């Protein structure tokens, strides 16, 4: 009887036969109506899901289907279950609201989970109050585009990520809005993928998090008010271009953290009002070019373990400290940057300062070793120490200097 009741809510209409025997199936809320529609459909069919509430869960899509929601129908996990599991290639899902996914200690529960599939498109969906929003595992050439993902996790330990990708390749993550998760976007063992035009804000840990992910590119994203903006760790060949790192502020927060990174590019980004704009640790051959560092606590913190990196043609404006380091050795170079604190001269008027600029202040060196001395920042004592160090340099690393500081800001 229940079976018959469910079928009555499925209107199978031969609205069009675009290719071969492909069919459009209209689905309305009812007991197991969505599950039965998926079961009765054949590869190539389209499910038109009507507005309403569907209390259905663990729906496996193991054939090439197109799911289209009309009026954002709600698929609800009742805070106990996960929702859609995609295992077939070529599936497309759009226009749904996926909500209230549960939480488990052994399973990463998600609104949409893709496992071992390729060419899957997830676009224009709403994800609310889910442990994980979109979860990609062993996926290839999938697209996650223009989704709204939000959760209100209480802490980063108990929360999941907005878009989570593991051991995947050739992904496109584009124009999504993500907030309130643990990490907005998380990549682990993901290669040759693009993250473009997303807004990731107010996430508990990172706006974007890379681990062991090589040859990826992220451009034109906004990372704002996160626990920390972006962390790129143990990866190589990462291109970071045209992003905004804004107001990622806290005791140990930063706009961008690099750890164990090699052969990567940071170009034409804006680091504005972060505790630390750029933190580099054990990095090798990173090119930092044509970026804006403005009104950060520390514009760049370059640990002594870094080598072979080059800062060229960047603007440093209104930062409390331009550069800080934790040692006397400096194996990186600074060339032709603009420093608003530079008070040298340009007698030959070639727009390049005639004396080098030392971007590390004596007070930043002291606060690296004794953080509590920050309480005396902007005091008469700190001013006197800076002036004495300029006359008789003894504390700051001698090799950390820009030999050709620019007299005017660079047009970025």
Short mmCIF file of C-alpha atoms in Angstrom, two decimals:
data_model
loop_
_atom_site.label_atom_id
_atom_site.label_comp_id
_atom_site.label_asym_id
_atom_site.label_seq_id
_atom_site.Cartn_x
_atom_site.Cartn_y
_atom_site.Cartn_z
CA UNK A 1 0.00 0.00 0.00
CA UNK A 2 2.84 2.34 0.95
CA UNK A 3 4.51 1.52 -2.31
CA UNK A 4 1.40 2.43 -4.28
CA UNK A 5 1.03 5.65 -2.29
CA UNK A 6 4.54 6.69 -3.15
CA UNK A 7 4.12 6.02 -6.85
CA UNK A 8 1.12 8.29 -7.05
CA UNK A 9 3.34 11.25 -6.25
CA UNK A 10 5.64 10.59 -9.16
CA UNK A 11 4.47 12.02 -12.41
CA UNK A 12 6.38 10.45 -15.18
CA UNK A 13 5.83 12.70 -18.10
CA UNK A 14 7.28 12.26 -21.49
CA UNK A 15 7.76 15.99 -21.83
CA UNK A 16 10.53 15.60 -24.31
CA UNK A 17 12.71 13.02 -25.87
CA UNK A 18 15.84 15.02 -26.38
CA UNK A 19 18.13 12.13 -27.02
CA UNK A 20 17.03 8.57 -27.54
CA UNK A 21 14.72 7.47 -24.74
CA UNK A 22 15.70 10.17 -22.21
CA UNK A 23 12.76 11.15 -20.04
CA UNK A 24 11.83 13.98 -17.72
CA UNK A 25 10.37 12.76 -14.46
CA UNK A 26 8.46 15.16 -12.25
CA UNK A 27 8.69 14.38 -8.54
CA UNK A 28 6.51 15.76 -5.74
CA UNK A 29 6.90 15.32 -1.96
CA UNK A 30 5.63 12.04 -0.62
CA UNK A 31 6.75 8.93 1.18
CA UNK A 32 9.93 7.79 -0.52
CA UNK A 33 8.91 9.62 -3.69
CA UNK A 34 12.41 10.82 -4.45
CA UNK A 35 13.99 7.43 -3.75
CA UNK A 36 11.53 5.67 -6.05
CA UNK A 37 11.99 8.25 -8.78
CA UNK A 38 15.74 7.70 -8.71
CA UNK A 39 15.21 3.94 -8.74
CA UNK A 40 12.84 4.00 -11.71
CA UNK A 41 14.87 6.42 -13.78
CA UNK A 42 17.27 5.21 -16.41
CA UNK A 43 20.61 6.71 -17.39
CA UNK A 44 20.17 10.05 -19.13
CA UNK A 45 16.86 10.94 -17.47
CA UNK A 46 16.10 14.23 -15.77
CA UNK A 47 14.30 14.50 -12.43
CA UNK A 48 12.33 17.72 -11.97
CA UNK A 49 11.92 17.93 -8.20
CA UNK A 50 9.04 20.14 -7.11
CA UNK A 51 9.15 22.47 -4.11
CA UNK A 52 8.39 21.01 -0.69
CA UNK A 53 9.96 18.98 2.09
CA UNK A 54 11.52 15.58 1.43
CA UNK A 55 12.48 13.69 4.58
CA UNK A 56 14.64 11.21 2.68
CA UNK A 57 18.25 10.27 3.17
CA UNK A 58 21.12 8.08 1.93
CA UNK A 59 19.92 8.39 -1.66
CA UNK A 60 22.41 6.73 -3.98
CA UNK A 61 22.69 7.98 -7.54
CA UNK A 62 24.47 5.23 -9.44
CA UNK A 63 23.44 6.20 -12.96
CA UNK A 64 23.88 9.32 -15.05
CA UNK A 65 20.96 11.53 -13.98
CA UNK A 66 20.18 15.23 -13.93
CA UNK A 67 18.44 16.47 -10.78
CA UNK A 68 16.84 19.92 -11.04
CA UNK A 69 15.00 21.53 -8.14
CA UNK A 70 12.10 23.93 -8.73
CA UNK A 71 11.75 26.50 -5.92
CA UNK A 72 14.57 24.95 -3.89
CA UNK A 73 12.87 21.80 -2.55
CA UNK A 74 14.18 20.90 0.92
CA UNK A 75 15.88 17.53 1.36
CA UNK A 76 16.21 17.07 5.09
CA UNK A 77 18.54 14.74 7.00
CA UNK A 78 16.76 15.39 10.32
CA UNK A 79 20.16 15.91 11.99
CA UNK A 80 20.77 12.15 11.80
CA UNK A 81 21.47 11.14 8.20
CA UNK A 82 23.41 12.10 5.12
CA UNK A 83 21.62 12.90 1.90
CA UNK A 84 22.89 12.28 -1.67
CA UNK A 85 25.66 9.81 -2.56
CA UNK A 86 26.87 10.04 -6.17
CA UNK A 87 28.81 7.10 -7.61
CA UNK A 88 28.10 7.52 -11.34
CA UNK A 89 29.84 9.70 -13.92
CA UNK A 90 28.14 12.68 -15.52
CA UNK A 91 25.58 13.41 -12.79
CA UNK A 92 24.29 16.99 -12.49
CA UNK A 93 22.55 18.39 -9.39
CA UNK A 94 21.15 21.91 -9.13
CA UNK A 95 18.44 23.96 -7.45
CA UNK A 96 18.14 21.91 -4.23
CA UNK A 97 18.28 22.90 -0.58
CA UNK A 98 20.11 20.21 1.36
CA UNK A 99 19.85 20.63 5.10
CA UNK A 100 20.32 19.17 8.58
CA UNK A 101 22.83 16.44 7.83
CA UNK A 102 23.80 14.39 10.86
CA UNK A 103 27.14 13.75 12.47
CA UNK A 104 28.97 10.46 13.09
CA UNK A 105 32.32 9.49 14.49
CA UNK A 106 33.18 6.98 11.72
CA UNK A 107 31.54 8.60 8.68
CA UNK A 108 31.99 12.05 7.22
CA UNK A 109 28.36 12.88 6.53
CA UNK A 110 27.62 15.33 3.73
CA UNK A 111 24.83 16.99 1.84
CA UNK A 112 26.26 15.65 -1.42
CA UNK A 113 29.07 13.10 -1.42
CA UNK A 114 30.79 12.08 -4.66
CA UNK A 115 32.85 8.90 -4.53
CA UNK A 116 34.89 7.56 -7.42
CA UNK A 117 33.03 9.51 -10.10
CA UNK A 118 34.00 12.07 -12.73
CA UNK A 119 32.33 14.89 -14.64
CA UNK A 120 29.84 15.55 -11.84
CA UNK A 121 28.38 19.08 -11.65
CA UNK A 122 26.97 20.52 -8.42
CA UNK A 123 25.62 24.02 -9.01
CA UNK A 124 23.22 26.60 -7.57
CA UNK A 125 22.29 24.60 -4.48
CA UNK A 126 21.80 25.70 -0.88
CA UNK A 127 23.49 23.78 1.91
CA UNK A 128 22.36 24.66 5.43
CA UNK A 129 23.42 23.17 8.75
CA UNK A 130 25.34 20.21 7.36
CA UNK A 131 28.47 18.65 8.85
CA UNK A 132 30.07 18.64 5.38
CA UNK A 133 28.43 20.46 2.49
CA UNK A 134 30.04 18.92 -0.60
CA UNK A 135 32.42 15.97 -0.18
CA UNK A 136 34.55 14.79 -3.12
CA UNK A 137 36.49 11.56 -2.74
CA UNK A 138 38.51 10.00 -5.57
CA UNK A 139 36.69 12.37 -7.90
CA UNK A 140 37.93 13.75 -11.19
CA UNK A 141 36.94 16.65 -13.43
CA UNK A 142 34.02 17.66 -11.20
CA UNK A 143 32.59 21.18 -10.93
CA UNK A 144 31.18 22.82 -7.78
CA UNK A 145 29.73 26.16 -8.87
CA UNK A 146 27.64 28.97 -7.35
CA UNK A 147 26.47 27.13 -4.26
CA UNK A 148 25.54 28.76 -0.94
CA UNK A 149 26.97 26.81 1.99
CA UNK A 150 26.43 27.80 5.60
CA UNK A 151 26.60 26.20 9.01
CA UNK A 152 26.82 27.48 12.58
CA UNK A 153 29.44 25.23 14.15
CA UNK A 154 30.36 25.94 17.73
CA UNK A 155 34.04 25.01 17.40
CA UNK A 156 36.46 23.67 14.80
CA UNK A 157 36.81 20.25 16.50
CA UNK A 158 33.18 19.28 16.01
CA UNK A 159 32.54 20.88 12.65
CA UNK A 160 33.10 19.81 9.04
CA UNK A 161 34.20 21.64 5.92
CA UNK A 162 32.07 23.46 3.39
CA UNK A 163 33.71 21.85 0.34
CA UNK A 164 35.97 18.92 1.17
CA UNK A 165 38.09 17.25 -1.51
CA UNK A 166 40.33 14.24 -0.92
CA UNK A 167 42.54 12.45 -3.41
CA UNK A 168 40.97 14.07 -6.46
CA UNK A 169 42.14 15.88 -9.57
CA UNK A 170 41.08 18.44 -12.15
CA UNK A 171 38.36 19.96 -9.98
CA UNK A 172 36.78 23.39 -10.51
CA UNK A 173 35.50 25.14 -7.38
CA UNK A 174 34.00 28.41 -8.55
CA UNK A 175 31.83 31.29 -7.27
CA UNK A 176 30.61 29.60 -4.11
CA UNK A 177 29.74 31.46 -0.89
CA UNK A 178 30.82 29.56 2.21
CA UNK A 179 30.58 30.53 5.88
CA UNK A 180 30.36 29.11 9.39
CA UNK A 181 32.15 25.82 8.65
CA UNK A 182 35.45 24.49 10.05
CA UNK A 183 37.32 25.16 6.78
CA UNK A 184 35.55 26.86 3.93
CA UNK A 185 37.37 24.77 1.31
CA UNK A 186 39.69 21.87 2.12
CA UNK A 187 42.06 20.16 -0.35
CA UNK A 188 44.07 17.07 0.59
CA UNK A 189 45.97 15.15 -2.10
CA UNK A 190 44.21 17.18 -4.81
CA UNK A 191 46.10 18.07 -7.98
CA UNK A 192 45.74 20.30 -11.03
CA UNK A 193 42.56 22.00 -9.85
CA UNK A 194 41.15 25.55 -9.84
CA UNK A 195 39.53 27.53 -7.05
CA UNK A 196 38.15 30.72 -8.52
CA UNK A 197 35.88 33.58 -7.48
CA UNK A 198 34.69 32.14 -4.16
CA UNK A 199 33.85 34.06 -0.98
CA UNK A 200 34.87 32.22 2.18
CA UNK A 201 34.25 34.07 5.42
CA UNK A 202 33.70 33.60 9.17
CA UNK A 203 34.86 30.00 9.15
CA UNK A 204 36.25 28.68 12.42
CA UNK A 205 39.66 27.60 11.14
CA UNK A 206 40.69 28.45 7.56
CA UNK A 207 38.96 30.02 4.61
CA UNK A 208 40.98 27.65 2.39
CA UNK A 209 43.25 24.82 3.46
CA UNK A 210 45.75 22.89 1.31
CA UNK A 211 47.53 19.74 2.41
CA UNK A 212 49.80 17.75 0.09
CA UNK A 213 48.10 19.25 -2.97
CA UNK A 214 50.26 20.12 -5.96
CA UNK A 215 49.95 22.23 -9.10
CA UNK A 216 46.69 23.91 -8.08
CA UNK A 217 45.63 27.50 -8.75
CA UNK A 218 43.41 29.76 -6.70
CA UNK A 219 42.45 33.19 -8.03
CA UNK A 220 39.99 36.04 -7.42
CA UNK A 221 38.73 34.72 -4.08
CA UNK A 222 37.86 36.66 -0.92
CA UNK A 223 38.97 35.27 2.45
CA UNK A 224 37.55 37.43 5.20
CA UNK A 225 37.12 37.21 8.99
CA UNK A 226 38.20 33.57 9.22
CA UNK A 227 40.13 32.03 12.10
CA UNK A 228 42.94 32.38 9.56
CA UNK A 229 42.66 33.19 5.89
CA UNK A 230 44.45 30.49 3.91
CA UNK A 231 46.93 27.76 4.86
CA UNK A 232 49.01 26.09 2.17
CA UNK A 233 51.08 23.24 3.58
CA UNK A 234 53.37 20.55 2.19
CA UNK A 235 52.58 21.39 -1.42
CA UNK A 236 54.42 22.53 -4.53
CA UNK A 237 53.61 24.42 -7.69
CA UNK A 238 50.72 26.40 -6.20
CA UNK A 239 49.67 29.64 -7.95
CA UNK A 240 47.99 32.26 -5.74
CA UNK A 241 46.82 35.28 -7.73
CA UNK A 242 44.33 38.19 -7.47
CA UNK A 243 42.91 37.19 -4.07
CA UNK A 244 41.80 39.42 -1.19
CA UNK A 245 42.88 38.46 2.32
CA UNK A 246 40.84 40.77 4.53
CA UNK A 247 40.64 41.17 8.28
CA UNK A 248 41.71 37.71 9.37
CA UNK A 249 42.44 38.92 12.84
CA UNK A 250 43.36 37.25 16.14
CA UNK A 251 46.23 36.47 18.49
CA UNK A 252 47.92 34.09 16.04
CA UNK A 253 45.94 34.71 12.88
CA UNK A 254 47.19 35.59 9.40
CA UNK A 255 46.03 36.19 5.88
CA UNK A 256 48.17 33.48 4.30
CA UNK A 257 50.29 30.78 5.95
CA UNK A 258 52.89 28.89 3.91
CA UNK A 259 54.57 25.85 5.45
CA UNK A 260 56.92 23.50 3.59
CA UNK A 261 56.02 25.02 0.19
CA UNK A 262 58.24 24.98 -2.89
CA UNK A 263 58.22 26.56 -6.34
CA UNK A 264 55.04 28.61 -5.97
CA UNK A 265 53.78 32.09 -6.92
CA UNK A 266 52.03 34.79 -4.90
CA UNK A 267 51.09 37.53 -7.30
CA UNK A 268 48.78 40.53 -7.35
CA UNK A 269 46.98 39.76 -4.08
CA UNK A 270 45.80 42.23 -1.45
CA UNK A 271 46.58 41.61 2.21
CA UNK A 272 44.57 44.12 4.21
CA UNK A 273 44.09 44.42 7.99
CA UNK A 274 45.29 40.97 8.98
CA UNK A 275 47.23 40.26 12.15
CA UNK A 276 49.96 38.84 9.91
CA UNK A 277 49.57 39.32 6.18
CA UNK A 278 51.92 36.56 5.01
CA UNK A 279 53.63 34.00 7.24
CA UNK A 280 56.33 31.86 5.62
CA UNK A 281 57.93 28.86 7.28
CA UNK A 282 60.37 26.40 5.66
CA UNK A 283 59.48 27.57 2.17
CA UNK A 284 61.74 27.36 -0.87
CA UNK A 285 61.65 29.33 -4.13
CA UNK A 286 58.43 31.28 -3.67
CA UNK A 287 58.01 34.37 -5.84
CA UNK A 288 56.12 37.19 -4.10
CA UNK A 289 55.40 39.81 -6.72
CA UNK A 290 53.14 42.85 -7.19
CA UNK A 291 51.10 42.42 -4.00
CA UNK A 292 49.62 45.02 -1.66
CA UNK A 293 50.32 44.74 2.08
CA UNK A 294 48.25 47.37 3.82
CA UNK A 295 47.41 48.08 7.48
CA UNK A 296 48.44 44.66 8.78
CA UNK A 297 50.03 44.08 12.18
CA UNK A 298 52.94 42.36 10.46
CA UNK A 299 52.95 42.56 6.66
CA UNK A 300 55.25 39.56 6.24
CA UNK A 301 56.84 37.23 8.73
CA UNK A 302 59.64 35.31 7.03
CA UNK A 303 61.19 32.67 9.22
CA UNK A 304 64.91 32.00 9.01
CA UNK A 305 64.14 28.50 7.70
CA UNK A 306 62.98 29.96 4.34
CA UNK A 307 65.30 30.20 1.35
CA UNK A 308 65.40 31.16 -2.29
CA UNK A 309 62.28 33.34 -2.23
CA UNK A 310 62.08 36.77 -3.79
CA UNK A 311 59.93 39.79 -2.90
CA UNK A 312 59.71 42.13 -5.89
CA UNK A 313 57.50 45.11 -6.78
CA UNK A 314 55.21 44.96 -3.73
CA UNK A 315 53.59 47.89 -1.93
CA UNK A 316 54.00 48.01 1.87
CA UNK A 317 51.68 50.67 3.26
CA UNK A 318 50.57 51.46 6.81
CA UNK A 319 51.69 48.22 8.43
CA UNK A 320 52.79 48.24 12.07
CA UNK A 321 55.78 46.10 11.08
CA UNK A 322 56.82 45.53 7.48
CA UNK A 323 58.90 42.38 7.91
CA UNK A 324 59.78 40.20 10.88
CA UNK A 325 62.06 37.19 11.20
CA UNK A 326 63.26 34.93 13.97
CA UNK A 327 66.96 34.68 13.11
CA UNK A 328 69.96 36.56 11.81
CA UNK A 329 70.34 34.51 8.62
CA UNK A 330 68.42 35.66 5.56
CA UNK A 331 68.49 33.55 2.38
CA UNK A 332 65.71 35.45 0.59
CA UNK A 333 65.85 38.67 -1.39
CA UNK A 334 63.89 41.94 -1.46
CA UNK A 335 64.15 44.06 -4.60
CA UNK A 336 62.42 47.20 -5.81
CA UNK A 337 59.51 47.26 -3.38
CA UNK A 338 57.71 50.38 -2.18
CA UNK A 339 57.96 51.00 1.58
CA UNK A 340 56.00 53.90 3.02
CA UNK A 341 58.39 54.06 6.01
CA UNK A 342 61.41 54.61 3.80
CA UNK A 343 62.91 58.02 4.52
CA UNK A 344 65.91 57.88 2.18
CA UNK A 345 66.64 60.20 -0.71
CA UNK A 346 66.87 60.08 -4.51
CA UNK A 347 69.48 62.57 -5.69
CA UNK A 348 69.55 61.40 -9.31
CA UNK A 349 65.73 61.30 -9.48
CA UNK A 350 65.49 57.85 -10.99
CA UNK A 351 62.64 56.93 -8.58
CA UNK A 352 64.91 54.49 -6.74
CA UNK A 353 66.24 55.28 -3.27
CA UNK A 354 69.97 55.90 -3.02
CA UNK A 355 70.40 54.04 0.26
CA UNK A 356 69.03 50.58 1.14
CA UNK A 357 65.92 50.10 3.24
CA UNK A 358 65.97 47.71 6.19
CA UNK A 359 62.35 46.57 6.63
CA UNK A 360 62.95 44.84 9.96
CA UNK A 361 62.67 47.24 12.86
CA UNK A 362 64.62 46.60 16.00
CA UNK A 363 61.40 46.48 17.93
CA UNK A 364 59.98 43.68 15.75
CA UNK A 365 63.11 41.65 16.52
CA UNK A 366 62.63 42.18 20.23
CA UNK A 367 58.93 41.30 20.15
CA UNK A 368 59.74 38.08 18.26
CA UNK A 369 61.82 37.02 21.25
CA UNK A 370 59.79 38.64 24.04
CA UNK A 371 56.15 39.04 22.87
CA UNK A 372 55.08 40.82 26.04
CA UNK A 373 57.20 43.84 25.05
CA UNK A 374 54.46 44.76 22.56
CA UNK A 375 52.96 46.72 25.43
CA UNK A 376 55.72 49.31 24.92
CA UNK A 377 55.13 49.64 21.17
CA UNK A 378 54.75 53.28 20.11
CA UNK A 379 56.41 54.40 23.35
CA UNK A 380 59.29 56.87 23.54
CA UNK A 381 61.61 53.96 24.37
CA UNK A 382 60.81 52.08 21.15
CA UNK A 383 61.35 55.25 19.10
CA UNK A 384 64.76 55.80 20.68
CA UNK A 385 65.77 52.19 20.04
CA UNK A 386 64.82 52.43 16.38
CA UNK A 387 66.84 55.62 15.92
CA UNK A 388 69.90 54.16 17.65
CA UNK A 389 69.69 51.00 15.52
CA UNK A 390 69.68 53.08 12.36
CA UNK A 391 72.91 54.77 13.41
CA UNK A 392 74.65 51.71 14.79
CA UNK A 393 72.95 48.53 13.44
CA UNK A 394 73.63 45.58 15.71
CA UNK A 395 70.36 43.64 16.08
CA UNK A 396 68.58 43.50 12.75
CA UNK A 397 69.74 40.99 10.07
CA UNK A 398 72.12 42.89 7.83
CA UNK A 399 71.21 40.88 4.72
CA UNK A 400 67.51 41.55 5.06
CA UNK A 401 67.37 44.74 3.08
CA UNK A 402 66.02 46.20 -0.12
CA UNK A 403 68.94 47.73 -2.01
CA UNK A 404 66.67 49.49 -4.50
CA UNK A 405 63.58 50.72 -2.64
CA UNK A 406 61.13 52.56 -4.84
CA UNK A 407 60.23 56.17 -4.09
CA UNK A 408 56.62 55.90 -5.33
CA UNK A 409 53.85 53.36 -4.98
CA UNK A 410 53.55 50.80 -7.71
CA UNK A 411 50.38 50.76 -9.75
CA UNK A 412 49.06 47.24 -9.24
#
